[in-house]
Coordinates of C-alpha atoms in Angstrom, one line a residue:
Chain A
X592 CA -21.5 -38.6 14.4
X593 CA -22.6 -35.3 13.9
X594 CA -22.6 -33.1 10.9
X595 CA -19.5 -30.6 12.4
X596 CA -17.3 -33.0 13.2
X597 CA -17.8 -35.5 9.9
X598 CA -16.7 -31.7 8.3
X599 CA -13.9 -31.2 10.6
X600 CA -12.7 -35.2 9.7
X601 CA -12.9 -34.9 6.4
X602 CA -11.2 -31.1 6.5
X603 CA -8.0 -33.2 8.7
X604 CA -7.6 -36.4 6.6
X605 CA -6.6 -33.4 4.1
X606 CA -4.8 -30.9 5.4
X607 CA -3.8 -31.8 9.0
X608 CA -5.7 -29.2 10.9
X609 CA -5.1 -30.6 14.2
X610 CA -1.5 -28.9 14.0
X611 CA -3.4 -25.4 14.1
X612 CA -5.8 -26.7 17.4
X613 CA -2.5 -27.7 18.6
X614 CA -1.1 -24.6 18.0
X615 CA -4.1 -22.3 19.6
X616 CA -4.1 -24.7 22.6
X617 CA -0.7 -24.4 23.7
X618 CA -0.4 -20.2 22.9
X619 CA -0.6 -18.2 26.0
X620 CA -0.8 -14.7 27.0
X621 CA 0.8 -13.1 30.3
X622 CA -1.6 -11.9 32.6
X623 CA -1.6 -9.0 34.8
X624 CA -2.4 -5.8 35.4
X625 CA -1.0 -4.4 32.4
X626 CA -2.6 -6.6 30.1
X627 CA -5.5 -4.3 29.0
X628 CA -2.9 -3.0 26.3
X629 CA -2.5 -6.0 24.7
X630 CA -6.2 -5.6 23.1
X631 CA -5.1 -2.7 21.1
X632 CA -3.0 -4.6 18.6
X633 CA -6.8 -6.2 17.7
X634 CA -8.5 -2.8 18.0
X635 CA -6.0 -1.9 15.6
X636 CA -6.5 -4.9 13.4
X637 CA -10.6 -4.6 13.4
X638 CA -10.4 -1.3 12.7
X639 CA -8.2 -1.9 9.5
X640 CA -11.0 -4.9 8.4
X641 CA -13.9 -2.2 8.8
X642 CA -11.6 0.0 6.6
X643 CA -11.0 -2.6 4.1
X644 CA -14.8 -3.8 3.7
X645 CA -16.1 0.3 3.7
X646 CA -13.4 1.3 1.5
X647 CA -14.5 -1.5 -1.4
X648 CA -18.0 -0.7 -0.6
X649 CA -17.3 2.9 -1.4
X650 CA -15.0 2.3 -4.4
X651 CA -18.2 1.2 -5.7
X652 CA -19.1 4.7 -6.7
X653 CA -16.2 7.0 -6.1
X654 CA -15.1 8.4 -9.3
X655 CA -11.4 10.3 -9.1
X656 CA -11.2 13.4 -11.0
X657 CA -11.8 17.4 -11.1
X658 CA -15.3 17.0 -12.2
X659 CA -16.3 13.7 -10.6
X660 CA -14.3 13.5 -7.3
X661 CA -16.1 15.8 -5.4
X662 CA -19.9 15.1 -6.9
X663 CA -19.3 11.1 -6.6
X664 CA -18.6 11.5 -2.9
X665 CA -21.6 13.9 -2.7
X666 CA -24.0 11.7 -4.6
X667 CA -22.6 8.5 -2.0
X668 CA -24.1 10.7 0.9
X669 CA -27.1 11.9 -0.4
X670 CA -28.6 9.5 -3.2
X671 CA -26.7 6.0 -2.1
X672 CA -28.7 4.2 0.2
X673 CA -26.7 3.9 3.2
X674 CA -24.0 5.9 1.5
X675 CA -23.8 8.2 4.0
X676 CA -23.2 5.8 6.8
X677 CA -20.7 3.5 4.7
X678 CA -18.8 7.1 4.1
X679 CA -19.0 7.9 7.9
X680 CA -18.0 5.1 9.6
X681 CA -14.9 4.8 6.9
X682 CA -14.0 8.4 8.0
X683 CA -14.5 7.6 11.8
X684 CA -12.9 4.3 11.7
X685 CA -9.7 5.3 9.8
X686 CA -9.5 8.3 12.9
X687 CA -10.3 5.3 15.6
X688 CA -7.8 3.1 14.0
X689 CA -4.8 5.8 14.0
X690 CA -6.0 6.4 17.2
X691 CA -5.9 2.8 18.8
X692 CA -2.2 2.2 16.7
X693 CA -0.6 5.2 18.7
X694 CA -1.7 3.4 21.6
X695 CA -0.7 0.7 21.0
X696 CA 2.6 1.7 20.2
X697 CA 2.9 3.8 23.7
X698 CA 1.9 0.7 25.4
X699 CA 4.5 -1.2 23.5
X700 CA 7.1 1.4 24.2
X701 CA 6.4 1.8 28.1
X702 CA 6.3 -1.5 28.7
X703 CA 9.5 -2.0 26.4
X704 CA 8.4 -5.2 24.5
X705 CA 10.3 -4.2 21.8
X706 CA 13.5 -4.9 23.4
X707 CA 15.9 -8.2 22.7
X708 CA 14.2 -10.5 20.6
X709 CA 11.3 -8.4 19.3
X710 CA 13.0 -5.3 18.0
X711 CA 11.8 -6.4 14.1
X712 CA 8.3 -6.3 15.3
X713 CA 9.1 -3.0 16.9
X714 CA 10.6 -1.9 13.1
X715 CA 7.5 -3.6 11.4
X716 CA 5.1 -1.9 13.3
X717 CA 6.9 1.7 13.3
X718 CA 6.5 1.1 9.3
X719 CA 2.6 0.4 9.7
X720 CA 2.0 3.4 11.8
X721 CA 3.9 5.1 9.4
X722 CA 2.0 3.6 6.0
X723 CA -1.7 4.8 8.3
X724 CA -0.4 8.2 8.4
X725 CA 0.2 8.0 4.4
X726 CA -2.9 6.3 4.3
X727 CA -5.2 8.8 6.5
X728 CA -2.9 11.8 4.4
X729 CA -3.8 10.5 1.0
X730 CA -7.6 9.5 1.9
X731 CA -8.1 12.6 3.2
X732 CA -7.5 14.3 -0.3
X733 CA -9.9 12.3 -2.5
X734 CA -13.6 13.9 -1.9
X735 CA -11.9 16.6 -3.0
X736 CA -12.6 19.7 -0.5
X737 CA -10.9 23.1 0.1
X738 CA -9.7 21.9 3.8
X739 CA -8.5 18.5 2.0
X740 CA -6.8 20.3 -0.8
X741 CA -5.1 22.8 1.4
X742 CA -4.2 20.0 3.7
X743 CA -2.6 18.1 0.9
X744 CA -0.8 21.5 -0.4
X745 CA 1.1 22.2 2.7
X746 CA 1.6 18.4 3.7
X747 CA 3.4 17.7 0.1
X748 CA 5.3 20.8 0.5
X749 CA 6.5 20.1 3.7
X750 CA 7.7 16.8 1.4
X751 CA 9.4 19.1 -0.4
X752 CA 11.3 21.1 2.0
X753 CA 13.3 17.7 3.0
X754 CA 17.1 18.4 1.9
X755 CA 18.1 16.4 -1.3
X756 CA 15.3 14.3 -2.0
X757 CA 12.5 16.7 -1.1
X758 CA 11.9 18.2 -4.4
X759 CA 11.6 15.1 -6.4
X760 CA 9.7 13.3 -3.9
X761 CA 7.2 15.8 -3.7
X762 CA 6.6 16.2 -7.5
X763 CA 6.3 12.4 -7.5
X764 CA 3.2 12.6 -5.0
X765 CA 2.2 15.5 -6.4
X766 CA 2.1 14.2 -10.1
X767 CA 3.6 17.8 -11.2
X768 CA 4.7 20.5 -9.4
X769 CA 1.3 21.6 -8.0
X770 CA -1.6 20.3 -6.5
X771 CA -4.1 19.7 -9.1
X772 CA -6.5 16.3 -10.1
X773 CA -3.3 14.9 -11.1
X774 CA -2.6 14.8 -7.6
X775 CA -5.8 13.2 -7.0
X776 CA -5.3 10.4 -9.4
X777 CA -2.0 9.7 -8.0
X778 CA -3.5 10.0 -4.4
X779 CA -6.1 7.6 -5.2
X780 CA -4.0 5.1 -6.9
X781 CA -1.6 4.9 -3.7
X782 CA -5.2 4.8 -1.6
X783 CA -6.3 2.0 -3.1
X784 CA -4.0 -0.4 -4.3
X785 CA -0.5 0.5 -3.1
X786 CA -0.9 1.1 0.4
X787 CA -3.5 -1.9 1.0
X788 CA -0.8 -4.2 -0.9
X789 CA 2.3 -3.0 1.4
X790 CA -0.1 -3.0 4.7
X791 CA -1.1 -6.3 4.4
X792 CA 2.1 -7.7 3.2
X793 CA 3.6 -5.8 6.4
X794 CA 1.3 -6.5 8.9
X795 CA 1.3 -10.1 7.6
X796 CA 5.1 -10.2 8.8
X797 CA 4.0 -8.0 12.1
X798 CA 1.5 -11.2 13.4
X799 CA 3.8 -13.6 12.1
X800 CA 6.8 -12.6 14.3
X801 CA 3.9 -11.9 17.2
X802 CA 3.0 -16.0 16.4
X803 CA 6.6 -17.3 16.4
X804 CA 7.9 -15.6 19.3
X805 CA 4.4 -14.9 21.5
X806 CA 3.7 -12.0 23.5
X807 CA 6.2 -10.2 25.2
X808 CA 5.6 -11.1 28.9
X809 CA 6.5 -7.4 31.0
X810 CA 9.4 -6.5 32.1
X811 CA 9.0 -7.2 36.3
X812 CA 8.7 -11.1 35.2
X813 CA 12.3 -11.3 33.9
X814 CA 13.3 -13.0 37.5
X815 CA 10.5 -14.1 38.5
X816 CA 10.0 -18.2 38.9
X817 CA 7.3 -19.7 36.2
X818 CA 4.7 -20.6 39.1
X819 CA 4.5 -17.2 39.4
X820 CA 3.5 -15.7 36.4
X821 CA -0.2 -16.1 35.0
X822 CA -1.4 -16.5 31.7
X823 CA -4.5 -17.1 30.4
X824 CA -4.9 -19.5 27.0
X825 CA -5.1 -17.4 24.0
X826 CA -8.1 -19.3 22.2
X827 CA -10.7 -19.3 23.7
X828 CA -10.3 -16.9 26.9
X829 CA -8.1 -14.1 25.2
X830 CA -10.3 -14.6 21.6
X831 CA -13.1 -14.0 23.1
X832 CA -12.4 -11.3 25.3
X833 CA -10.8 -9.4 22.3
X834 CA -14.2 -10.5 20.7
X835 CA -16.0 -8.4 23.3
X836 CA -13.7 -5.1 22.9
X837 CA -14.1 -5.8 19.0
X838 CA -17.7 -5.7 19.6
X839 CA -17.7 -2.6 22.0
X840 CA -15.6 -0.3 19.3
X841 CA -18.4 -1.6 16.7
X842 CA -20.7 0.3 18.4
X843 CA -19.1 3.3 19.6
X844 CA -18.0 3.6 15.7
X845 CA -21.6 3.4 14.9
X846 CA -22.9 6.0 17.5
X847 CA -19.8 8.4 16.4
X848 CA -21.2 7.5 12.6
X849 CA -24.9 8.4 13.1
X850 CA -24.7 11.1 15.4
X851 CA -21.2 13.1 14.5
X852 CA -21.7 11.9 10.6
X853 CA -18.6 13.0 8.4
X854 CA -18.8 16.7 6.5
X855 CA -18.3 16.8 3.2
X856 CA -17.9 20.5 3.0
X857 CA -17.2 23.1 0.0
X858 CA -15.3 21.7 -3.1
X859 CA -11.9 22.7 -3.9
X860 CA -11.2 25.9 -5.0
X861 CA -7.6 25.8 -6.3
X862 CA -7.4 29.6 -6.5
X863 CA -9.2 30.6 -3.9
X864 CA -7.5 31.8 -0.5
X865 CA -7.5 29.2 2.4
X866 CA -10.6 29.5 4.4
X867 CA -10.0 30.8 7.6
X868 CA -9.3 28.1 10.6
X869 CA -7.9 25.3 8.4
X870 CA -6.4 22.5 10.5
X871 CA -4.9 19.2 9.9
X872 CA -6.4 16.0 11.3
X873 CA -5.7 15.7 14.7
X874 CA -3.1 13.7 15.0
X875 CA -1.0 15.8 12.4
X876 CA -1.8 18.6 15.2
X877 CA 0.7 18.9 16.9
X878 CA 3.0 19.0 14.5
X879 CA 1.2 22.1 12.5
X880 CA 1.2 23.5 16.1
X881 CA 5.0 23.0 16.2
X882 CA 5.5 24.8 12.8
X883 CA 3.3 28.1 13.5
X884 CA 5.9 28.9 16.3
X885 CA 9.1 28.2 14.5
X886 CA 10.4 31.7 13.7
X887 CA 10.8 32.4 9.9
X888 CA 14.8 32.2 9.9
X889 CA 17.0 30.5 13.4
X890 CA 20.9 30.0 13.2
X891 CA 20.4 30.8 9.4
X892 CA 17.9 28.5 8.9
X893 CA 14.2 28.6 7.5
X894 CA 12.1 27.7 10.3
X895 CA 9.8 25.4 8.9
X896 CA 13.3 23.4 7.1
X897 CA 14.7 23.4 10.7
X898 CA 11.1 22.5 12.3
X899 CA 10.6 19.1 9.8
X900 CA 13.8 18.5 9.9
X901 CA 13.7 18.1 13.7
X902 CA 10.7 15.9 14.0
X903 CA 11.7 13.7 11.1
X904 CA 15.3 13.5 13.2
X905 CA 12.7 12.8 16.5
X906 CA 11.2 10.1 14.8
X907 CA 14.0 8.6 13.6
X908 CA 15.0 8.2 16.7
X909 CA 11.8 7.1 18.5
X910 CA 12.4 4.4 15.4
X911 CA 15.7 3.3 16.8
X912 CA 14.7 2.5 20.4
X913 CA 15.4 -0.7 20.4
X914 CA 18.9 0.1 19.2
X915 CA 19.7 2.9 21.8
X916 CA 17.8 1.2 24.8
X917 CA 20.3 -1.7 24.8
X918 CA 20.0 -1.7 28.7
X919 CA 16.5 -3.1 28.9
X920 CA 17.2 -6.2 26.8
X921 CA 20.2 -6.7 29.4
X922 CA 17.6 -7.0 32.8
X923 CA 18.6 -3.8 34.0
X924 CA 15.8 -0.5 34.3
X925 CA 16.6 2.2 31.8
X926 CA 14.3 5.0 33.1
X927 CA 15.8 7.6 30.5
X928 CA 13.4 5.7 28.3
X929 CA 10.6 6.5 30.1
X930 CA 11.0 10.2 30.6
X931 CA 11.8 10.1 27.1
X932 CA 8.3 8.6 26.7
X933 CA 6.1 10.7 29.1
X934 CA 8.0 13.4 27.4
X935 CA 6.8 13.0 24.1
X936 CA 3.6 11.9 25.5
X937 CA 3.0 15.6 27.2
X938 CA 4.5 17.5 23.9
X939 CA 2.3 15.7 22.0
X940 CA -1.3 16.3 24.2
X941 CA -0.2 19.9 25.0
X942 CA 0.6 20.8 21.5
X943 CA -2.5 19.1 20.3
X944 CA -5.0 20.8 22.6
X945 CA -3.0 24.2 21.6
X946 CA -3.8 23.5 17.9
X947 CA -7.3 22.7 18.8
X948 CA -8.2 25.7 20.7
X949 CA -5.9 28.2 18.0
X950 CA -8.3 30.3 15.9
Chain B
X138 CA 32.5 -32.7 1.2
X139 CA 35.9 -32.6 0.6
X140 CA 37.6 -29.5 1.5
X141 CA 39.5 -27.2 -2.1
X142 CA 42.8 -26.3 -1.5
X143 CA 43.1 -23.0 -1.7
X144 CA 45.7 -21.9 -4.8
X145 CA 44.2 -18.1 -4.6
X146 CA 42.8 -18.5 -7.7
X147 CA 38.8 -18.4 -7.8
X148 CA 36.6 -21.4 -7.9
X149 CA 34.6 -22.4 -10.5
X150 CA 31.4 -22.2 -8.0
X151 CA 32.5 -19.1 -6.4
X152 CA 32.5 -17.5 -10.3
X153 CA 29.4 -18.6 -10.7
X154 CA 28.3 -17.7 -7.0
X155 CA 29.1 -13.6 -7.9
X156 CA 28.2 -14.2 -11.4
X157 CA 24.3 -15.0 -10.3
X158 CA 24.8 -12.7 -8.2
X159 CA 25.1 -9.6 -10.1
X160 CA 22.4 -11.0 -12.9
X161 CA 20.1 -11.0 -10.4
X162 CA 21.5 -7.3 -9.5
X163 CA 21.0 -6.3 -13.3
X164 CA 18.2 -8.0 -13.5
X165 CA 16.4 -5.7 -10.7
X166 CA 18.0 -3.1 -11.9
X167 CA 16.6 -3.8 -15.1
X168 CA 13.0 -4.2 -13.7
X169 CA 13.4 -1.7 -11.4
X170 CA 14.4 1.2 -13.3
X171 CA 11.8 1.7 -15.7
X172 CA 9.2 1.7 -13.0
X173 CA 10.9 4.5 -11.0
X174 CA 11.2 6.6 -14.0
X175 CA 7.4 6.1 -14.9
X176 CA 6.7 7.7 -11.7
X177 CA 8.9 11.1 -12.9
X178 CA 5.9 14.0 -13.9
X179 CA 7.1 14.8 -18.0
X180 CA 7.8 18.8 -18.3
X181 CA 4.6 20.3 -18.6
X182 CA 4.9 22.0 -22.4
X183 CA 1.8 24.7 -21.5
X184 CA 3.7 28.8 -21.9
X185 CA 3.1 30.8 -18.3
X186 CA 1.3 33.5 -19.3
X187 CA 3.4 37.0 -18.7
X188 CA 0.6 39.0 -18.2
X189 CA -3.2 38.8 -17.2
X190 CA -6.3 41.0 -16.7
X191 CA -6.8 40.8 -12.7
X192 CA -10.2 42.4 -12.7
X193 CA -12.3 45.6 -14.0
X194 CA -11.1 48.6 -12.1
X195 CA -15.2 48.9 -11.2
X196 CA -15.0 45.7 -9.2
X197 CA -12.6 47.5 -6.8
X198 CA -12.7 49.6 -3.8
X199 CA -10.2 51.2 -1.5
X200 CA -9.2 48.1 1.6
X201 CA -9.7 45.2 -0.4
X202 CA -8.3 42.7 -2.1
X203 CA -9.3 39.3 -4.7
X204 CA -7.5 36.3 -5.5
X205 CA -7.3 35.3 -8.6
X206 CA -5.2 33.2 -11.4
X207 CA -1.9 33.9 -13.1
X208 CA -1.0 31.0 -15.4
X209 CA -1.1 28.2 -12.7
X210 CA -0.6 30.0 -9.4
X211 CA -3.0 32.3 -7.5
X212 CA -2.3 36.0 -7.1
X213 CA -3.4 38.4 -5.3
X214 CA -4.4 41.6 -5.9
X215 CA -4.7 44.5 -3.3
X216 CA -6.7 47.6 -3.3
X217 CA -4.9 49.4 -0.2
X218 CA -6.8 51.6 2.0
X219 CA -4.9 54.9 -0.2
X220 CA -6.7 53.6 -3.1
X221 CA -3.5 52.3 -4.5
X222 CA -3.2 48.9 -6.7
X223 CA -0.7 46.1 -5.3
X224 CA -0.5 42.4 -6.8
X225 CA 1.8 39.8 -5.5
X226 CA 2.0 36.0 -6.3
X227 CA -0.3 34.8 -3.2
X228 CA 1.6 31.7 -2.4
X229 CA 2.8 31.8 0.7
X230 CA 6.3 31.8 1.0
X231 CA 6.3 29.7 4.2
X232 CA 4.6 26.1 2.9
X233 CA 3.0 27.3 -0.2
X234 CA -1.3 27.9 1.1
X235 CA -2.6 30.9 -0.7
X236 CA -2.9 33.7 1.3
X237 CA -5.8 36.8 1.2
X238 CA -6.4 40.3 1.9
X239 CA -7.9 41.1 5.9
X240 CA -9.2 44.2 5.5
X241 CA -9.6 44.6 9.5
X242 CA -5.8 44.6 10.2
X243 CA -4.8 46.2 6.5
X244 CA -2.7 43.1 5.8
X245 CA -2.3 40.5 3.9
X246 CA -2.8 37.0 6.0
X247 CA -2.2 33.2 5.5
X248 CA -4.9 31.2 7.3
X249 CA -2.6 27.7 7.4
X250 CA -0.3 29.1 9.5
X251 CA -0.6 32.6 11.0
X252 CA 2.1 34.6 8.4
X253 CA 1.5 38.5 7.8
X254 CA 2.6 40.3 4.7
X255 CA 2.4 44.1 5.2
X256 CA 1.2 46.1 1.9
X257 CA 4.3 45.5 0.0
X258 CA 4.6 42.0 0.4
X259 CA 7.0 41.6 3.2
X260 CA 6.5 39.2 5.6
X261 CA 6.6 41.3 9.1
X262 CA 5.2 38.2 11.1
X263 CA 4.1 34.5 11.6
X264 CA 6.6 31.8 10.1
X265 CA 6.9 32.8 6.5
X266 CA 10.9 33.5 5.5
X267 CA 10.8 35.3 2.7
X268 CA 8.5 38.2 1.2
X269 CA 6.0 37.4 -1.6
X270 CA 7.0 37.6 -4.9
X271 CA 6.0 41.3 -6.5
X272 CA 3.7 41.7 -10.1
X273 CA 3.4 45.1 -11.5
X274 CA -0.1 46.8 -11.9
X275 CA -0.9 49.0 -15.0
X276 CA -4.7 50.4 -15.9
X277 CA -5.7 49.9 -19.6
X278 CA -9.1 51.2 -19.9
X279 CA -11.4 49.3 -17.3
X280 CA -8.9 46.2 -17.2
X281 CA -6.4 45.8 -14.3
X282 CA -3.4 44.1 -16.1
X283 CA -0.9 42.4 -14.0
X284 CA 2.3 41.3 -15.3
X285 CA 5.8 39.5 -14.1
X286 CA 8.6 42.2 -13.3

């Protein structure tokens, strides 16, 4: 008997571990031409791991506050052996990662697997795309620079304009009612420990109701007789080909790390004037696009209090689709769903590019 | 189990059912409430200062302009093309970035998003809703000394 299996004996007499191989085994995923979207729920997952292992790595050495925040990130780049690359590929990683969770929520949306059962993983994975956002806003804020600070200025503002509960929100994330290192401590804090513990608690929930109820099979096999569909078994064939893409993003993240390294640039200035072509992260583009065009007063209104207010009303809304799109989960084609979605597809790309190319 | 008649009265169990109930209510609340408070900012106890020096009047010249700090917010202070002395709070009014002085379109600009004040602090373009807010300008000696109207 070899020395794997005598391990893998003395591991079942214990805890039963057949029932997870039995488990693996019988798990399938549809297969079709669609499929390729499935991966990006892993990309996504991966992408949080590399976050998770760079982000300890450079907690090792960041040091929050108005004298230290700035220099500590500084001294990770230039004196830390490897800093630089640890603090590039977080930076490009947490971009990829936001960037493969849209996806993967476009793909979920067009090919409506969040209708009838799964609409709570629809919910719990609107609230992780949601908690990246906070966590790619608040990150973005800790070394400390004039585009991070200014960033962080008109993003908690925007907080603040929010009728009711703006104000107090806003002071909250601030820690006072301006940005200063208070904000930075508080930032951090929410970076580091708060966010990671209600992420992982989420998605936890997110893969467990992805385990229990499998993967949504598309929407064309709803009559279609079971010798029909394919699948292919999820361990090893769909492991191993998520494996692979896993693999292929570890090295595009590594090119994009070494050749396009992260800037630093000039430490915050609180009273200084914003430097001329500040921008947002992409994907908070479109939005600051949105906002430059909204007029400074409509129907009585102050733009920018009409502007949030709409896209916080729009992504209500998108959050609610398995609620208004009851005729999906019912076998019939709801197509108003997907103009809805190529629409807010095209707003989002055209607004984007607009921001990009704006001086 | 055998089935209570029902004399419209409450049950023992049912008592007890909304009795743990709302412990377990109070009991969050309990928890809860001191933890949401600790996130509430205490008043800051530091006096705004009413007046400051902006600058020496050397420093200046005719289609400029310098940012600097009153208290805790930046202001701005212009020297307009007439050779006359204009400050202003230089918060934006539309989402709070600190605005400058372009001396190529004789305006003051916010780079977040695009809002033009003219010389007097009104906003005349871009997305900002209100004008800025106005300081007076007096010359003591060499100092420029700005203060709240």
């Amino acid at each position: 008997m070899n020395k794997e299996s005598k391990m893998m004996r003395w591991l079942n007499e214990r805890y039963n571990l057949s029932l997870i191989e039995h488990f693996a085994e019988e798990k399938k995923v549809p297969h079709f031409r669609g499929s390729f979207w499935y991966y990006f729920g892993g990309v996504s997952l991966f992408l949080f791991i590399v976050q998770v292992v760079t982000g300890i790595l450079l907690l090792m050495y960041y040091q929050p506050g108005a004298q230290t925040a700035y220099e500590s990130v500084r001294f990770i780049v230039m004196k830390v052996q490897f800093g630089w690359l640890i603090r590039s590929i977080h930076s490009w990683s947490a971009n990829l990662m936001i960037l493969s969770v849209i996806i993967h929520m476009f793909s979920v949306y067009f090919t409506k697997a969040f209708r009838k059962p799964r609409e709570l993983t629809w919910y719990s994975g609107f609230i992780l795309l949601a908690l990246c956002l906070t966590f790619g806003f608040s990150g973005y804020l800790l070394p400390w620079n004039t585009l991070s600070y200014f960033a962080t200025k008109v993003g908690t503002e925007i907080v603040g304009v929010v009728p009711f509960v703006g104000k107090p929100v806003m002071e909250v994330l601030r820690n006072g009612s301006d940005v200063t290192t208070a904000t930075l401590t508080r930032f951090f804090a929410l970076h580091v420990a708060v966010l990671p513990a209600l992420f992982t608690v989420i998605l936890g929930v997110h893969l467990l109701f992805i385990q229990v109820q499998g993967i949504s099979e598309p929407e064309s096999w709803k009559y279609l007789p079971e010798s029909k569909k394919s699948h292919i078994p999820f361990f090893p064939n769909f492991v191993l080909r998520d494996v692979l893409l896993w693999l292929i993003v570890l090295n595009v993240l590594a090119i994009l790390a070494v050749y396009f390294p992260w800037e630093l640039g000039h430490k915050a200035e609180p009273f200084a004037p914003a430097p001329i072509g500040i921008k947002p992260e992409w994907y908070f583009l479109f939005m600051f696009q949105s906002l430059r065009f909204f007029p400074p007063k409509l129907l009585g209104v102050d733009g920018e209090v009409l502007g949030i207010s709409l896209f916080g009303l729009a992504g209500f809304l998108w959050f609610l689709v398995p609620f208004w799109d009851s005729k999906t989960s019912k076998g019939s084609r709801n197509r108003i769903v997907n103009y809805v979605g190529i629409g807010v597809v095209l707003y989002i790309i055209v607004f984007t590019v607009i921001g990009a190319r704006a001086k | 189990m055998m089935d209570v008649p029902s004399t419209g009265k409450m049950s023992r169990r049912t008592f007890l059912d909304y009795f743990l109930g709302l412990s377990v209510v109070a009991w969050l609340a309990a928890v809860l409430y001191p933890i949401i408070d600790y996130f509430r900012v205490p008043p800051q106890t530091e006096a705004a200062p009413s007046s400051v020096v902006a600058g020496s009047v050397k420093d200046f010249k005719p289609n400029s302009g310098k940012v600097f700090r009153f208290g805790n917010e930046p202001a701005i202070l212009v020297d307009t093309p007439d050779g006359k002395l204009e400050a202003f709070s230089a918060v934006c009014t539309h989402l709070q970035c600190t605005v400058q002085y372009r001396p190529d379109m004789q305006r003051i600009w916010c780079a977040c998003h695009g809002g033009v004040y003219d010389l007097n602090g009104r906003n005349i373009s871009g997305p900002p809703p209100r004008p800025l807010t106005g300081y007076k300008v007096a010359v003591k000696g060499d100092d420029i000394v700005v203060s709240k109207s």
